[in-house]
Short mmCIF file of N, CA and C in Angstrom, two decimals:
data_model
loop_
_atom_site.label_atom_id
_atom_site.label_comp_id
_atom_site.label_asym_id
_atom_site.label_seq_id
_atom_site.Cartn_x
_atom_site.Cartn_y
_atom_site.Cartn_z
N MET O 1 -6.99 -15.56 -17.84
CA MET O 1 -7.23 -14.35 -18.54
C MET O 1 -7.78 -13.26 -17.77
N GLY O 2 -8.66 -13.51 -16.84
CA GLY O 2 -9.35 -12.57 -16.08
C GLY O 2 -8.39 -11.77 -15.08
N TYR O 3 -7.51 -12.61 -14.36
CA TYR O 3 -6.60 -12.03 -13.55
C TYR O 3 -5.59 -11.15 -14.20
N ALA O 4 -4.83 -11.82 -15.24
CA ALA O 4 -3.87 -11.23 -16.00
C ALA O 4 -4.36 -9.99 -16.66
N GLY O 5 -5.54 -10.05 -17.42
CA GLY O 5 -6.06 -8.89 -18.15
C GLY O 5 -6.38 -7.77 -17.21
N CYS O 6 -7.02 -8.02 -16.08
CA CYS O 6 -7.46 -7.00 -15.15
C CYS O 6 -6.19 -6.37 -14.50
N ARG O 7 -5.18 -7.19 -14.18
CA ARG O 7 -3.96 -6.61 -13.63
C ARG O 7 -3.30 -5.70 -14.59
N ALA O 8 -3.20 -6.06 -15.97
CA ALA O 8 -2.53 -5.33 -16.90
C ALA O 8 -3.28 -3.95 -17.11
N VAL O 9 -4.59 -4.04 -17.30
CA VAL O 9 -5.50 -2.89 -17.54
C VAL O 9 -5.37 -1.95 -16.38
N PHE O 10 -5.49 -2.46 -15.14
CA PHE O 10 -5.45 -1.50 -13.95
C PHE O 10 -4.03 -1.00 -13.51
N CYS O 11 -3.06 -1.52 -14.15
CA CYS O 11 -1.69 -0.99 -13.94
C CYS O 11 -1.68 0.32 -14.70
N VAL O 12 -2.24 0.28 -15.86
CA VAL O 12 -2.33 1.51 -16.74
C VAL O 12 -3.30 2.48 -16.21
N ILE O 13 -4.51 2.11 -15.74
CA ILE O 13 -5.44 2.99 -15.26
C ILE O 13 -4.99 3.60 -13.99
N SER O 14 -4.38 2.87 -13.13
CA SER O 14 -4.00 3.48 -11.81
C SER O 14 -2.87 4.47 -12.04
N GLY O 15 -2.02 4.28 -13.08
CA GLY O 15 -0.96 5.28 -13.35
C GLY O 15 -1.65 6.55 -13.67
N ARG O 16 -2.61 6.55 -14.40
CA ARG O 16 -3.37 7.79 -14.74
C ARG O 16 -4.14 8.35 -13.50
N LEU O 17 -4.68 7.52 -12.67
CA LEU O 17 -5.28 7.98 -11.49
C LEU O 17 -4.34 8.52 -10.43
N VAL O 18 -3.12 8.00 -10.33
CA VAL O 18 -2.11 8.58 -9.52
C VAL O 18 -1.73 9.97 -9.96
N ASP O 19 -1.50 10.11 -11.30
CA ASP O 19 -1.20 11.39 -11.82
C ASP O 19 -2.30 12.45 -11.55
N LYS O 20 -3.58 12.00 -11.57
CA LYS O 20 -4.65 12.99 -11.39
C LYS O 20 -4.95 13.32 -9.90
N PHE O 21 -4.86 12.12 -9.07
CA PHE O 21 -5.38 12.37 -7.69
C PHE O 21 -4.24 12.19 -6.62
N SER O 22 -3.15 11.62 -6.94
CA SER O 22 -2.05 11.36 -5.98
C SER O 22 -2.24 9.94 -5.31
N ALA O 23 -1.10 9.33 -5.03
CA ALA O 23 -1.10 8.04 -4.43
C ALA O 23 -1.65 8.01 -3.04
N THR O 24 -1.41 9.05 -2.32
CA THR O 24 -1.89 9.10 -0.95
C THR O 24 -3.45 9.11 -0.83
N THR O 25 -3.99 9.82 -1.93
CA THR O 25 -5.45 9.81 -1.97
C THR O 25 -6.06 8.33 -2.34
N LEU O 26 -5.28 7.68 -3.19
CA LEU O 26 -5.78 6.39 -3.71
C LEU O 26 -5.42 5.25 -2.78
N LEU O 27 -4.52 5.44 -1.90
CA LEU O 27 -3.97 4.31 -1.07
C LEU O 27 -5.15 3.49 -0.33
N PRO O 28 -6.05 4.21 0.26
CA PRO O 28 -7.14 3.41 0.97
C PRO O 28 -8.09 2.72 -0.03
N VAL O 29 -8.08 3.13 -1.28
CA VAL O 29 -9.07 2.57 -2.34
C VAL O 29 -8.53 1.25 -2.93
N PHE O 30 -7.32 1.05 -3.12
CA PHE O 30 -6.92 -0.03 -4.04
C PHE O 30 -7.12 -1.42 -3.39
N LEU O 31 -7.32 -1.42 -1.99
CA LEU O 31 -7.56 -2.78 -1.34
C LEU O 31 -9.02 -3.15 -1.50
N LEU O 32 -9.94 -2.26 -1.78
CA LEU O 32 -11.33 -2.65 -1.80
C LEU O 32 -11.73 -3.63 -2.77
N PRO O 33 -11.13 -3.57 -4.02
CA PRO O 33 -11.47 -4.73 -4.93
C PRO O 33 -11.07 -6.14 -4.40
N PHE O 34 -10.06 -6.24 -3.72
CA PHE O 34 -9.59 -7.53 -3.17
C PHE O 34 -10.52 -7.82 -2.09
N ALA O 35 -10.92 -6.98 -1.26
CA ALA O 35 -11.90 -7.30 -0.10
C ALA O 35 -13.21 -7.76 -0.65
N PHE O 36 -13.72 -7.15 -1.71
CA PHE O 36 -14.93 -7.58 -2.43
C PHE O 36 -14.66 -9.04 -3.01
N ALA O 37 -13.54 -9.23 -3.55
CA ALA O 37 -13.22 -10.55 -4.09
C ALA O 37 -13.31 -11.57 -3.01
N LEU O 38 -12.69 -11.34 -1.92
CA LEU O 38 -12.75 -12.29 -0.79
C LEU O 38 -14.13 -12.52 -0.29
N LEU O 39 -14.98 -11.47 -0.26
CA LEU O 39 -16.38 -11.64 0.13
C LEU O 39 -17.19 -12.50 -0.81
N ILE O 40 -16.83 -12.32 -2.14
CA ILE O 40 -17.48 -13.12 -3.14
C ILE O 40 -17.26 -14.67 -2.89
N ILE O 41 -15.97 -14.99 -2.66
CA ILE O 41 -15.67 -16.43 -2.46
C ILE O 41 -16.16 -16.94 -1.04
N THR O 42 -16.47 -15.92 -0.15
CA THR O 42 -17.02 -16.30 1.12
C THR O 42 -18.44 -16.73 0.94
N PHE O 43 -19.24 -16.06 0.18
CA PHE O 43 -20.62 -16.18 0.12
C PHE O 43 -21.23 -16.95 -1.05
N PHE O 44 -20.43 -17.04 -2.22
CA PHE O 44 -20.86 -17.72 -3.29
C PHE O 44 -20.11 -19.01 -3.71
N ARG O 45 -20.91 -20.10 -4.08
CA ARG O 45 -20.18 -21.28 -4.46
C ARG O 45 -20.21 -21.58 -5.89
N HIS O 46 -20.68 -20.67 -6.70
CA HIS O 46 -20.90 -20.93 -8.09
C HIS O 46 -19.47 -20.85 -8.70
N PRO O 47 -19.12 -21.66 -9.73
CA PRO O 47 -17.92 -21.59 -10.35
C PRO O 47 -17.51 -20.22 -10.97
N LEU O 48 -18.53 -19.50 -11.31
CA LEU O 48 -18.20 -18.10 -11.81
C LEU O 48 -17.65 -17.19 -10.62
N ALA O 49 -17.95 -17.56 -9.47
CA ALA O 49 -17.40 -16.79 -8.32
C ALA O 49 -15.89 -16.74 -8.26
N ALA O 50 -15.26 -17.87 -8.78
CA ALA O 50 -13.80 -17.96 -8.78
C ALA O 50 -13.27 -17.04 -9.92
N LEU O 51 -13.96 -16.90 -11.06
CA LEU O 51 -13.51 -15.93 -12.04
C LEU O 51 -13.66 -14.54 -11.60
N VAL O 52 -14.79 -14.20 -10.96
CA VAL O 52 -14.95 -12.92 -10.44
C VAL O 52 -13.85 -12.53 -9.40
N TYR O 53 -13.55 -13.56 -8.46
CA TYR O 53 -12.54 -13.38 -7.59
C TYR O 53 -11.14 -13.06 -8.13
N LEU O 54 -10.84 -13.86 -9.21
CA LEU O 54 -9.54 -13.61 -9.88
C LEU O 54 -9.44 -12.29 -10.61
N ALA O 55 -10.61 -11.89 -11.25
CA ALA O 55 -10.71 -10.57 -11.96
C ALA O 55 -10.52 -9.39 -10.92
N LEU O 56 -11.22 -9.45 -9.78
CA LEU O 56 -11.06 -8.50 -8.71
C LEU O 56 -9.59 -8.45 -8.11
N ALA O 57 -9.11 -9.62 -7.97
CA ALA O 57 -7.85 -9.72 -7.36
C ALA O 57 -6.87 -9.07 -8.29
N GLY O 58 -7.00 -9.28 -9.66
CA GLY O 58 -6.14 -8.68 -10.66
C GLY O 58 -6.25 -7.08 -10.57
N VAL O 59 -7.49 -6.65 -10.43
CA VAL O 59 -7.59 -5.22 -10.37
C VAL O 59 -6.86 -4.70 -9.17
N ALA O 60 -6.97 -5.35 -8.00
CA ALA O 60 -6.17 -4.86 -6.77
C ALA O 60 -4.78 -4.89 -6.92
N ILE O 61 -4.23 -6.09 -7.46
CA ILE O 61 -2.71 -6.19 -7.63
C ILE O 61 -2.25 -5.23 -8.68
N GLY O 62 -3.05 -5.08 -9.72
CA GLY O 62 -2.50 -4.05 -10.80
C GLY O 62 -2.55 -2.67 -10.24
N MET O 63 -3.37 -2.38 -9.36
CA MET O 63 -3.36 -1.00 -8.78
C MET O 63 -2.34 -0.90 -7.74
N SER O 64 -2.04 -1.93 -6.96
CA SER O 64 -1.02 -1.92 -5.95
C SER O 64 0.36 -1.65 -6.43
N ASN O 65 0.65 -2.30 -7.55
CA ASN O 65 2.02 -2.07 -8.12
C ASN O 65 2.35 -0.61 -8.34
N ILE O 66 1.46 0.12 -8.92
CA ILE O 66 1.74 1.43 -9.26
C ILE O 66 1.44 2.33 -8.06
N ILE O 67 0.45 2.23 -7.23
CA ILE O 67 0.16 3.10 -6.12
C ILE O 67 1.17 2.95 -5.03
N ASN O 68 1.55 1.76 -4.70
CA ASN O 68 2.54 1.64 -3.61
C ASN O 68 3.75 2.36 -3.87
N THR O 69 4.39 2.14 -5.11
CA THR O 69 5.61 2.76 -5.47
C THR O 69 5.48 4.30 -5.51
N ALA O 70 4.38 4.84 -6.04
CA ALA O 70 4.12 6.20 -6.09
C ALA O 70 3.93 6.79 -4.70
N PHE O 71 3.28 6.04 -3.84
CA PHE O 71 3.02 6.47 -2.43
C PHE O 71 4.36 6.69 -1.69
N LEU O 72 5.24 5.67 -1.84
CA LEU O 72 6.56 5.77 -1.25
C LEU O 72 7.38 7.00 -1.73
N ALA O 73 7.26 7.18 -2.99
CA ALA O 73 8.00 8.39 -3.49
C ALA O 73 7.35 9.76 -3.04
N GLU O 74 6.09 9.78 -2.95
CA GLU O 74 5.32 10.97 -2.48
C GLU O 74 5.69 11.17 -1.00
N VAL O 75 5.67 10.21 -0.20
CA VAL O 75 5.74 10.43 1.18
C VAL O 75 7.28 10.46 1.66
N TYR O 76 8.05 9.60 1.11
CA TYR O 76 9.52 9.56 1.58
C TYR O 76 10.47 10.16 0.60
N GLY O 77 10.08 10.58 -0.53
CA GLY O 77 11.03 11.19 -1.49
C GLY O 77 11.72 10.04 -2.28
N GLN O 78 12.56 10.49 -3.30
CA GLN O 78 13.11 9.57 -4.13
C GLN O 78 14.54 9.13 -3.67
N ARG O 79 15.10 9.74 -2.77
CA ARG O 79 16.47 9.57 -2.41
C ARG O 79 16.72 8.10 -1.84
N HIS O 80 15.77 7.62 -0.95
CA HIS O 80 16.00 6.40 -0.35
C HIS O 80 15.01 5.34 -0.83
N ILE O 81 14.31 5.54 -1.99
CA ILE O 81 13.34 4.68 -2.45
C ILE O 81 13.71 3.21 -2.54
N GLY O 82 14.94 3.01 -3.08
CA GLY O 82 15.53 1.57 -3.20
C GLY O 82 15.59 0.91 -2.00
N GLY O 83 16.14 1.48 -0.89
CA GLY O 83 16.21 0.90 0.51
C GLY O 83 14.86 0.58 1.06
N ILE O 84 14.03 1.52 0.81
CA ILE O 84 12.68 1.39 1.36
C ILE O 84 11.95 0.36 0.70
N ARG O 85 12.02 0.19 -0.61
CA ARG O 85 11.38 -0.93 -1.28
C ARG O 85 12.06 -2.25 -1.03
N ALA O 86 13.38 -2.23 -0.68
CA ALA O 86 13.94 -3.50 -0.31
C ALA O 86 13.40 -4.02 0.91
N ILE O 87 13.25 -3.07 1.90
CA ILE O 87 12.63 -3.51 3.26
C ILE O 87 11.34 -4.07 2.98
N LEU O 88 10.43 -3.31 2.30
CA LEU O 88 9.11 -3.77 2.08
C LEU O 88 9.00 -5.09 1.33
N SER O 89 9.90 -5.26 0.29
CA SER O 89 9.94 -6.49 -0.35
C SER O 89 10.34 -7.68 0.57
N THR O 90 11.10 -7.43 1.47
CA THR O 90 11.42 -8.47 2.48
C THR O 90 10.21 -8.78 3.33
N ILE O 91 9.62 -7.71 3.79
CA ILE O 91 8.30 -8.00 4.55
C ILE O 91 7.30 -8.80 3.82
N ILE O 92 7.21 -8.48 2.52
CA ILE O 92 6.23 -9.14 1.81
C ILE O 92 6.49 -10.57 1.59
N VAL O 93 7.81 -10.83 1.32
CA VAL O 93 8.32 -12.29 1.23
C VAL O 93 7.95 -13.05 2.55
N ILE O 94 8.28 -12.41 3.59
CA ILE O 94 7.99 -13.03 4.89
C ILE O 94 6.53 -13.33 5.07
N ALA O 95 5.76 -12.39 4.82
CA ALA O 95 4.31 -12.49 4.95
C ALA O 95 3.73 -13.56 3.98
N THR O 96 4.30 -13.61 2.84
CA THR O 96 4.01 -14.69 1.81
C THR O 96 4.22 -15.98 2.31
N ALA O 97 5.32 -16.21 3.14
CA ALA O 97 5.63 -17.43 3.75
C ALA O 97 4.72 -17.75 4.93
N VAL O 98 4.43 -16.82 5.74
CA VAL O 98 3.56 -17.06 6.90
C VAL O 98 2.11 -17.26 6.54
N GLY O 99 1.62 -16.64 5.57
CA GLY O 99 0.20 -16.69 5.11
C GLY O 99 -0.21 -18.13 5.09
N PRO O 100 0.41 -19.03 4.20
CA PRO O 100 -0.08 -20.38 4.09
C PRO O 100 0.02 -21.20 5.39
N LEU O 101 0.97 -20.88 6.19
CA LEU O 101 0.99 -21.51 7.50
C LEU O 101 -0.16 -21.13 8.36
N LEU O 102 -0.53 -19.87 8.50
CA LEU O 102 -1.66 -19.45 9.19
C LEU O 102 -2.99 -20.10 8.58
N PHE O 103 -3.16 -19.91 7.31
CA PHE O 103 -4.30 -20.48 6.74
C PHE O 103 -4.48 -22.03 6.89
N GLY O 104 -3.37 -22.74 6.71
CA GLY O 104 -3.39 -24.20 6.97
C GLY O 104 -3.66 -24.42 8.48
N PHE O 105 -3.09 -23.72 9.33
CA PHE O 105 -3.40 -23.98 10.75
C PHE O 105 -4.91 -23.81 11.00
N LEU O 106 -5.44 -22.66 10.48
CA LEU O 106 -6.94 -22.50 10.71
C LEU O 106 -7.72 -23.57 10.04
N LEU O 107 -7.36 -23.96 8.85
CA LEU O 107 -8.10 -25.02 8.18
C LEU O 107 -8.01 -26.42 8.94
N ASP O 108 -6.92 -26.63 9.40
CA ASP O 108 -6.54 -27.89 10.21
C ASP O 108 -7.26 -27.90 11.43
N ARG O 109 -7.61 -26.83 11.99
CA ARG O 109 -8.30 -26.69 13.34
C ARG O 109 -9.83 -26.64 13.09
N GLY O 110 -10.25 -26.86 11.78
CA GLY O 110 -11.71 -26.89 11.60
C GLY O 110 -12.30 -25.81 10.91
N ALA O 111 -11.61 -24.67 10.76
CA ALA O 111 -12.26 -23.56 10.15
C ALA O 111 -12.55 -23.85 8.69
N SER O 112 -13.74 -23.44 8.13
CA SER O 112 -14.17 -23.59 6.97
C SER O 112 -13.40 -22.55 5.96
N PHE O 113 -13.34 -22.93 4.70
CA PHE O 113 -12.64 -22.08 3.70
C PHE O 113 -13.38 -20.70 3.74
N SER O 114 -14.75 -20.70 3.85
CA SER O 114 -15.55 -19.49 3.86
C SER O 114 -15.17 -18.66 5.04
N ALA O 115 -14.85 -19.30 6.25
CA ALA O 115 -14.58 -18.55 7.38
C ALA O 115 -13.18 -17.81 7.23
N VAL O 116 -12.22 -18.66 6.62
CA VAL O 116 -10.77 -18.09 6.44
C VAL O 116 -10.95 -16.89 5.47
N ALA O 117 -11.79 -17.11 4.40
CA ALA O 117 -11.90 -15.93 3.44
C ALA O 117 -12.58 -14.79 4.10
N ALA O 118 -13.56 -14.99 4.90
CA ALA O 118 -14.18 -13.89 5.60
C ALA O 118 -13.29 -13.18 6.50
N LEU O 119 -12.50 -13.99 7.35
CA LEU O 119 -11.51 -13.30 8.23
C LEU O 119 -10.57 -12.52 7.34
N SER O 120 -10.10 -12.99 6.13
CA SER O 120 -9.22 -12.25 5.33
C SER O 120 -9.87 -11.01 4.80
N ALA O 121 -11.07 -11.16 4.47
CA ALA O 121 -11.78 -9.88 3.99
C ALA O 121 -11.88 -8.82 5.12
N VAL O 122 -12.10 -9.24 6.33
CA VAL O 122 -12.15 -8.38 7.42
C VAL O 122 -10.81 -7.60 7.57
N PHE O 123 -9.78 -8.38 7.56
CA PHE O 123 -8.44 -7.87 7.75
C PHE O 123 -8.01 -6.79 6.57
N VAL O 124 -8.53 -7.22 5.28
CA VAL O 124 -8.14 -6.25 4.19
C VAL O 124 -9.05 -4.96 4.36
N LEU O 125 -10.29 -5.13 4.83
CA LEU O 125 -11.09 -3.93 4.97
C LEU O 125 -10.53 -3.13 6.16
N TRP O 126 -10.05 -3.72 7.14
CA TRP O 126 -9.56 -3.02 8.38
C TRP O 126 -8.22 -2.31 7.89
N THR O 127 -7.41 -2.81 7.03
CA THR O 127 -6.24 -2.17 6.52
C THR O 127 -6.63 -1.00 5.68
N ALA O 128 -7.63 -1.12 4.87
CA ALA O 128 -8.16 -0.02 4.03
C ALA O 128 -8.59 1.11 4.89
N VAL O 129 -9.46 0.79 5.89
CA VAL O 129 -9.94 1.87 6.77
C VAL O 129 -8.78 2.49 7.55
N SER O 130 -7.87 1.74 7.98
CA SER O 130 -6.76 2.26 8.68
C SER O 130 -5.90 3.17 7.79
N SER O 131 -5.66 2.83 6.58
CA SER O 131 -4.86 3.72 5.67
C SER O 131 -5.71 4.86 5.39
N TYR O 132 -6.99 4.91 5.33
CA TYR O 132 -7.86 6.02 5.16
C TYR O 132 -7.77 7.04 6.25
N ARG O 133 -7.79 6.50 7.44
CA ARG O 133 -7.65 7.26 8.69
C ARG O 133 -6.28 7.96 8.79
N HIS O 134 -5.23 7.36 8.19
CA HIS O 134 -3.89 7.99 8.20
C HIS O 134 -3.55 8.75 6.99
N ALA O 135 -4.37 8.75 6.07
CA ALA O 135 -4.17 9.51 4.70
C ALA O 135 -3.86 10.97 5.03
N PRO O 136 -4.58 11.66 5.88
CA PRO O 136 -4.20 13.10 6.19
C PRO O 136 -2.82 13.26 6.62
N TYR O 137 -2.34 12.43 7.49
CA TYR O 137 -0.90 12.52 7.88
C TYR O 137 -0.01 12.38 6.64
N PHE O 138 -0.25 11.44 5.83
CA PHE O 138 0.63 11.17 4.72
C PHE O 138 0.63 12.36 3.76
N LYS O 139 -0.55 12.90 3.60
CA LYS O 139 -0.83 14.10 2.71
C LYS O 139 0.01 15.31 3.27
N THR O 140 -0.03 15.42 4.58
CA THR O 140 0.76 16.44 5.19
C THR O 140 2.19 16.32 4.98
N GLN O 141 2.75 15.03 5.24
CA GLN O 141 4.06 14.88 5.00
C GLN O 141 4.51 14.97 3.45
N SER O 142 3.66 14.65 2.50
CA SER O 142 4.00 14.82 1.13
C SER O 142 4.05 16.34 0.89
N ALA O 143 3.14 17.04 1.47
CA ALA O 143 3.04 18.50 1.10
C ALA O 143 4.30 19.22 1.68
N LYS O 144 4.75 18.80 2.81
CA LYS O 144 5.93 19.40 3.33
C LYS O 144 7.19 19.14 2.49
N LYS O 145 7.25 17.95 1.94
CA LYS O 145 8.37 17.59 1.14
C LYS O 145 8.29 18.36 -0.17
N ILE O 146 7.15 18.65 -0.75
CA ILE O 146 6.98 19.30 -2.03
C ILE O 146 7.25 20.73 -1.76
N LEU O 147 6.74 21.34 -0.70
CA LEU O 147 7.00 22.72 -0.41
C LEU O 147 8.47 23.03 -0.07
N THR O 148 9.09 22.20 0.57
CA THR O 148 10.50 22.41 0.88
C THR O 148 11.53 21.75 -0.16
N ASN O 149 10.89 21.16 -1.20
CA ASN O 149 11.66 20.68 -2.34
C ASN O 149 12.58 19.48 -1.81
N LYS O 150 12.19 18.79 -0.74
CA LYS O 150 12.87 17.67 -0.31
C LYS O 150 12.48 16.32 -0.87
N GLY O 151 11.34 16.40 -1.60
CA GLY O 151 10.84 15.22 -2.18
C GLY O 151 11.52 14.89 -3.52
N ASN O 152 12.33 15.72 -4.06
CA ASN O 152 12.97 15.52 -5.32
C ASN O 152 14.42 15.10 -5.25
N ASN O 153 14.88 14.71 -4.05
CA ASN O 153 16.25 14.40 -3.95
C ASN O 153 16.66 13.18 -4.72
N VAL O 154 17.63 13.17 -5.66
CA VAL O 154 17.99 12.03 -6.48
C VAL O 154 19.36 11.54 -6.13
#
């Protein structure tokens, strides 16, 4: 219930936030709940930590569905959104296949679950900071498309 409920609620909330602030502004933010979720399972062993992890993961995934699609439309326009989404979906499928292999490799080599979760949190935070650093570039690209009316190609 926690994951599904948070995911559904934050799909709706993030849609309103995108309309108010833009996806390029929100892109660095939506990964933060997932990073906090990973830190919680890194440092806490209480059974409620799993529930908090799932709720925060639901928040992040709910936000990502809306923000990622809106971001692609803002930056690249609508004309090629299908092809761009197809490429990104392929990358996501490959990453989903590689992830368990990498985690299994680390766990087989003696890394603790907490260490793997901490490493994952660092990677997620690095990604959020990286997208924050690149946000001005994306905002400039979006503004150019809007000003030249190239973002509305159908």
